[in-house]
Short mmCIF file of C-alpha atoms in Angstrom, two decimals:
data_model
loop_
_atom_site.label_atom_id
_atom_site.label_comp_id
_atom_site.label_asym_id
_atom_site.label_seq_id
_atom_site.Cartn_x
_atom_site.Cartn_y
_atom_site.Cartn_z
CA MET A 15 -4.89 13.70 -7.74
CA GLY A 16 -3.68 16.95 -6.16
CA ILE A 17 -3.63 18.01 -2.53
CA TRP A 18 -6.89 19.98 -2.96
CA ASP A 19 -8.59 16.80 -4.15
CA LEU A 20 -7.93 14.99 -0.87
CA PRO A 21 -11.00 14.20 1.28
CA ALA A 22 -11.75 16.51 4.20
CA SER A 23 -14.11 14.18 6.10
CA GLU A 24 -14.04 10.57 7.22
CA LYS A 25 -17.05 9.79 5.02
CA ASP A 26 -15.35 11.23 1.94
CA ALA A 27 -12.12 9.36 2.76
CA VAL A 28 -13.93 6.04 3.14
CA GLU A 29 -15.83 6.58 -0.11
CA LEU A 30 -12.57 7.38 -1.92
CA LEU A 31 -11.02 4.15 -0.63
CA GLN A 32 -14.15 2.23 -1.59
CA GLY A 33 -13.82 3.61 -5.10
CA TYR A 34 -10.45 1.88 -5.39
CA GLY A 35 -11.65 -1.37 -3.83
CA ILE A 36 -9.45 -0.94 -0.76
CA ILE A 37 -12.53 -0.88 1.48
CA PRO A 38 -15.45 -3.05 0.28
CA ASN A 39 -18.65 -1.43 -0.98
CA GLU A 40 -20.81 -4.23 0.40
CA ARG A 41 -20.64 -6.64 3.34
CA THR A 42 -22.85 -9.48 4.55
CA CYS A 43 -23.31 -10.69 8.11
CA LYS A 44 -22.56 -14.24 9.21
CA ASN A 45 -26.18 -15.09 8.39
CA SER A 46 -25.66 -13.87 4.80
CA HIS A 47 -27.82 -10.76 5.22
CA LYS A 48 -26.79 -7.51 3.56
CA MET A 49 -25.20 -4.96 5.89
CA LYS A 50 -25.38 -1.16 5.74
CA LEU A 51 -22.46 1.17 6.39
CA TYR A 52 -23.13 3.78 9.12
CA PHE A 53 -21.11 6.96 9.67
CA GLY A 54 -20.91 8.66 13.06
CA LYS A 55 -18.38 8.85 15.88
CA GLN A 56 -17.53 5.35 14.69
CA ILE A 57 -17.90 3.87 11.21
CA PHE A 58 -19.33 0.39 11.12
CA TRP A 59 -21.36 -2.12 9.14
CA LYS A 60 -24.71 -3.14 10.62
CA CYS A 61 -27.03 -5.98 9.63
CA ASN A 62 -30.41 -4.73 8.42
CA VAL A 63 -32.22 -7.67 10.03
CA GLU A 64 -33.17 -6.36 13.49
CA GLU A 65 -33.21 -9.68 15.35
CA PHE A 66 -29.56 -10.34 14.48
CA ASN A 67 -28.28 -6.78 15.12
CA GLN A 68 -24.76 -7.67 14.03
CA HIS A 69 -22.05 -5.00 13.82
CA LEU A 70 -18.73 -5.08 11.99
CA GLY A 71 -15.99 -2.43 12.05
CA VAL A 72 -15.28 -0.76 8.72
CA ARG A 73 -11.60 -1.73 9.03
CA THR A 74 -12.30 -5.42 9.62
CA GLY A 75 -10.77 -7.66 6.98
CA ASN A 76 -9.08 -4.95 4.91
CA TRP A 77 -5.75 -3.17 4.64
CA PHE A 78 -6.58 -0.77 7.50
CA GLU A 79 -7.39 -3.41 10.11
CA GLY A 80 -5.64 -2.62 13.39
CA SER A 81 -4.92 1.01 12.47
CA ARG A 82 -6.07 3.74 14.86
CA ILE A 83 -5.34 6.67 12.57
CA SER A 84 -8.27 8.51 11.01
CA PHE A 85 -9.03 7.70 7.39
CA VAL A 86 -8.44 11.35 6.45
CA THR A 87 -4.93 11.14 7.90
CA GLU A 88 -4.28 7.76 6.27
CA VAL A 89 -5.21 9.08 2.83
CA ARG A 90 -2.98 12.11 3.39
CA PHE A 91 -0.10 9.89 4.43
CA ILE A 92 -0.51 7.85 1.24
CA TYR A 93 -0.52 11.08 -0.78
CA TYR A 94 2.59 12.47 0.92
CA TRP A 95 4.34 9.10 0.63
CA CYS A 96 3.92 9.28 -3.14
CA LYS A 97 5.56 12.72 -3.00
CA GLU A 98 8.44 11.38 -0.83
CA LEU A 99 7.41 13.62 2.09
CA THR A 100 6.88 11.09 4.88
CA SER A 101 9.86 11.72 7.10
CA ILE A 102 9.28 11.33 10.84
CA LYS A 103 9.65 15.10 11.35
CA PHE A 104 7.23 16.02 8.56
CA CYS A 105 4.55 13.52 9.61
CA ALA A 106 4.77 14.60 13.24
CA GLU A 107 4.36 18.28 12.33
CA GLU A 108 1.82 18.01 9.49
CA LEU A 109 -0.15 14.85 10.32
CA GLY A 110 0.36 14.40 14.06
CA ILE A 111 1.54 10.80 13.64
CA ALA A 112 3.84 9.15 16.21
CA ASP A 113 7.36 8.14 15.19
CA LYS A 114 6.75 4.38 15.35
CA THR A 115 3.56 4.69 13.33
CA VAL A 116 5.39 6.65 10.63
CA ILE A 117 8.02 3.91 10.39
CA ASP A 118 5.37 1.18 10.23
CA TRP A 119 3.37 2.95 7.55
CA ASN A 120 6.43 3.67 5.43
CA ASN A 121 7.20 -0.06 5.59
CA TYR A 122 3.60 -0.97 4.68
CA MET A 123 3.72 1.27 1.61
CA ARG A 124 7.01 -0.21 0.45
CA GLU A 125 5.59 -3.71 0.87
CA ILE A 126 2.56 -2.81 -1.28
CA CYS A 127 4.79 -1.54 -4.08
CA ALA A 128 7.09 -4.55 -3.76
CA LEU A 129 4.10 -6.90 -4.07
CA GLU A 130 2.81 -5.05 -7.12
CA MET A 131 6.22 -5.09 -8.78
CA ASP A 132 6.71 -8.77 -7.97
CA GLU A 133 3.38 -9.63 -9.62
CA LYS A 134 3.98 -7.65 -12.80
CA GLU A 135 5.12 -9.35 -15.97
CA LYS A 136 8.91 -9.46 -15.95
CA LYS A 137 10.61 -8.16 -19.08
CA GLN A 138 13.91 -6.67 -20.13
CA ILE A 139 14.05 -2.90 -19.75
CA GLY A 140 16.36 -0.34 -21.30
CA ASP A 141 18.18 -0.40 -24.62
CA GLU A 142 21.15 1.12 -26.37
CA GLY A 143 21.43 4.78 -25.42
CA LEU A 144 19.00 4.46 -22.49
CA ILE A 145 19.95 4.74 -18.83
CA VAL A 146 18.74 2.17 -16.30
CA GLU A 147 19.19 3.02 -12.63
CA ILE A 148 19.67 -0.07 -10.43
CA ASP A 149 19.54 -0.26 -6.64
CA GLU A 150 19.08 -2.87 -3.97
CA SER A 151 17.22 -2.95 -0.66
CA LEU A 152 17.10 -5.29 2.32
CA PHE A 153 13.60 -6.37 3.42
CA ILE A 154 13.14 -7.55 7.01
CA LYS A 155 9.70 -8.66 8.17
CA ARG A 156 8.54 -9.60 11.65
CA LYS A 157 5.97 -12.35 12.08
CA ASN A 158 2.59 -10.58 12.47
CA ASN A 159 4.64 -7.34 12.70
CA THR A 160 5.88 -8.39 16.16
CA GLY A 161 8.22 -10.87 17.78
CA ARG A 162 11.33 -12.41 16.30
CA VAL A 163 12.78 -11.20 13.02
CA LEU A 164 12.26 -13.58 10.10
CA PRO A 165 14.96 -14.27 7.47
CA GLN A 166 16.15 -11.24 5.51
CA GLN A 167 15.59 -10.84 1.77
CA TRP A 168 17.64 -8.73 -0.62
CA VAL A 169 15.68 -7.20 -3.50
CA CYS A 170 17.18 -5.67 -6.64
CA GLY A 171 15.18 -3.14 -8.65
CA GLY A 172 15.69 -0.84 -11.59
CA ILE A 173 14.00 1.91 -13.58
CA CYS A 174 14.70 3.19 -17.08
CA ARG A 175 15.01 6.98 -16.91
CA GLU A 176 13.57 7.53 -20.36
CA THR A 177 10.71 4.99 -20.58
CA LYS A 178 9.94 4.72 -16.83
CA GLU A 179 9.78 0.92 -17.21
CA THR A 180 10.74 -0.94 -14.05
CA PHE A 181 11.74 -4.33 -12.74
CA LEU A 182 12.04 -5.92 -9.31
CA VAL A 183 13.60 -9.28 -8.46
CA THR A 184 14.74 -11.03 -5.28
CA VAL A 185 18.43 -11.90 -5.02
CA PRO A 186 20.38 -14.07 -2.55
CA ASN A 187 22.93 -11.36 -1.65
CA ARG A 188 24.34 -7.99 -2.63
CA SER A 189 27.28 -9.18 -4.70
CA ALA A 190 27.76 -7.49 -8.06
CA VAL A 191 27.89 -10.88 -9.75
CA THR A 192 24.44 -11.75 -8.44
CA LEU A 193 22.96 -8.37 -9.36
CA MET A 194 24.36 -8.43 -12.89
CA GLY A 195 23.79 -12.12 -13.58
CA LYS A 196 20.24 -12.64 -12.33
CA LYS A 197 17.80 -13.51 -15.12
CA LEU A 198 14.25 -12.28 -14.85
CA ARG A 199 11.36 -14.75 -15.06
CA LYS A 200 8.15 -13.77 -16.87
CA TYR A 201 4.73 -14.21 -15.33
CA GLN A 202 1.51 -12.28 -15.09
CA GLY A 203 -0.14 -11.40 -11.76
CA ARG A 204 -3.07 -9.39 -10.45
CA LYS A 205 -2.91 -5.71 -9.55
CA HIS A 206 -3.08 -4.75 -5.88
CA TYR A 207 -6.06 -2.47 -5.19
CA LEU A 208 -4.07 0.15 -3.28
CA PHE A 209 -1.64 0.48 -6.16
CA GLY A 210 -4.41 2.00 -8.29
CA LEU A 211 -4.68 4.91 -5.85
CA LEU A 212 -0.89 5.37 -5.84
CA GLU A 213 -0.87 5.53 -9.64
CA ARG A 214 -3.57 8.22 -9.66
CA ILE A 215 -1.62 10.35 -7.17
CA GLN A 216 1.57 9.97 -9.21
CA ASP A 217 -0.21 11.08 -12.39
CA LYS A 218 -0.47 14.61 -11.03
#
């Protein structure tokens, strides 16, 4: 996906996100009736049964719940994040996003990638003659994104320059002994929906 492929309208942005399963294609009301998605000044789901007349915001129950940014801007942020262009200065000038929102969204994107990496099958990467870059990062999460800071978690990750294979594993601290001695466990997990969109952007 290139920059000229990005949606120019809210409807196009929502349909793109629906295509990746980030926003559902169908919803039902609390009475189990099928709802229809309406586009206007607001985007919402509405029950087709007139006597119930139930409405549901398009962001309800998905990754964008609570966000006040337009879908067009959100898709552009995701695109620029994949290109490592989401500094506070850049986002303020190009996307009109406030400093705190930029920080929050950068954290959200890192969490998505961390979840995807954590759920992938763990395997040894690299081999003789190959270079594996290793780094560590400290994750700090607030309960419901507010309030007191919960316990910190160090995460060690690596990527093989030649094969592009990666690994990610939590570690108790930063010590070299821990980073070098940690053994990776193997297990298979599901793919996060948003990660599919990130992969398509990175393919360009």
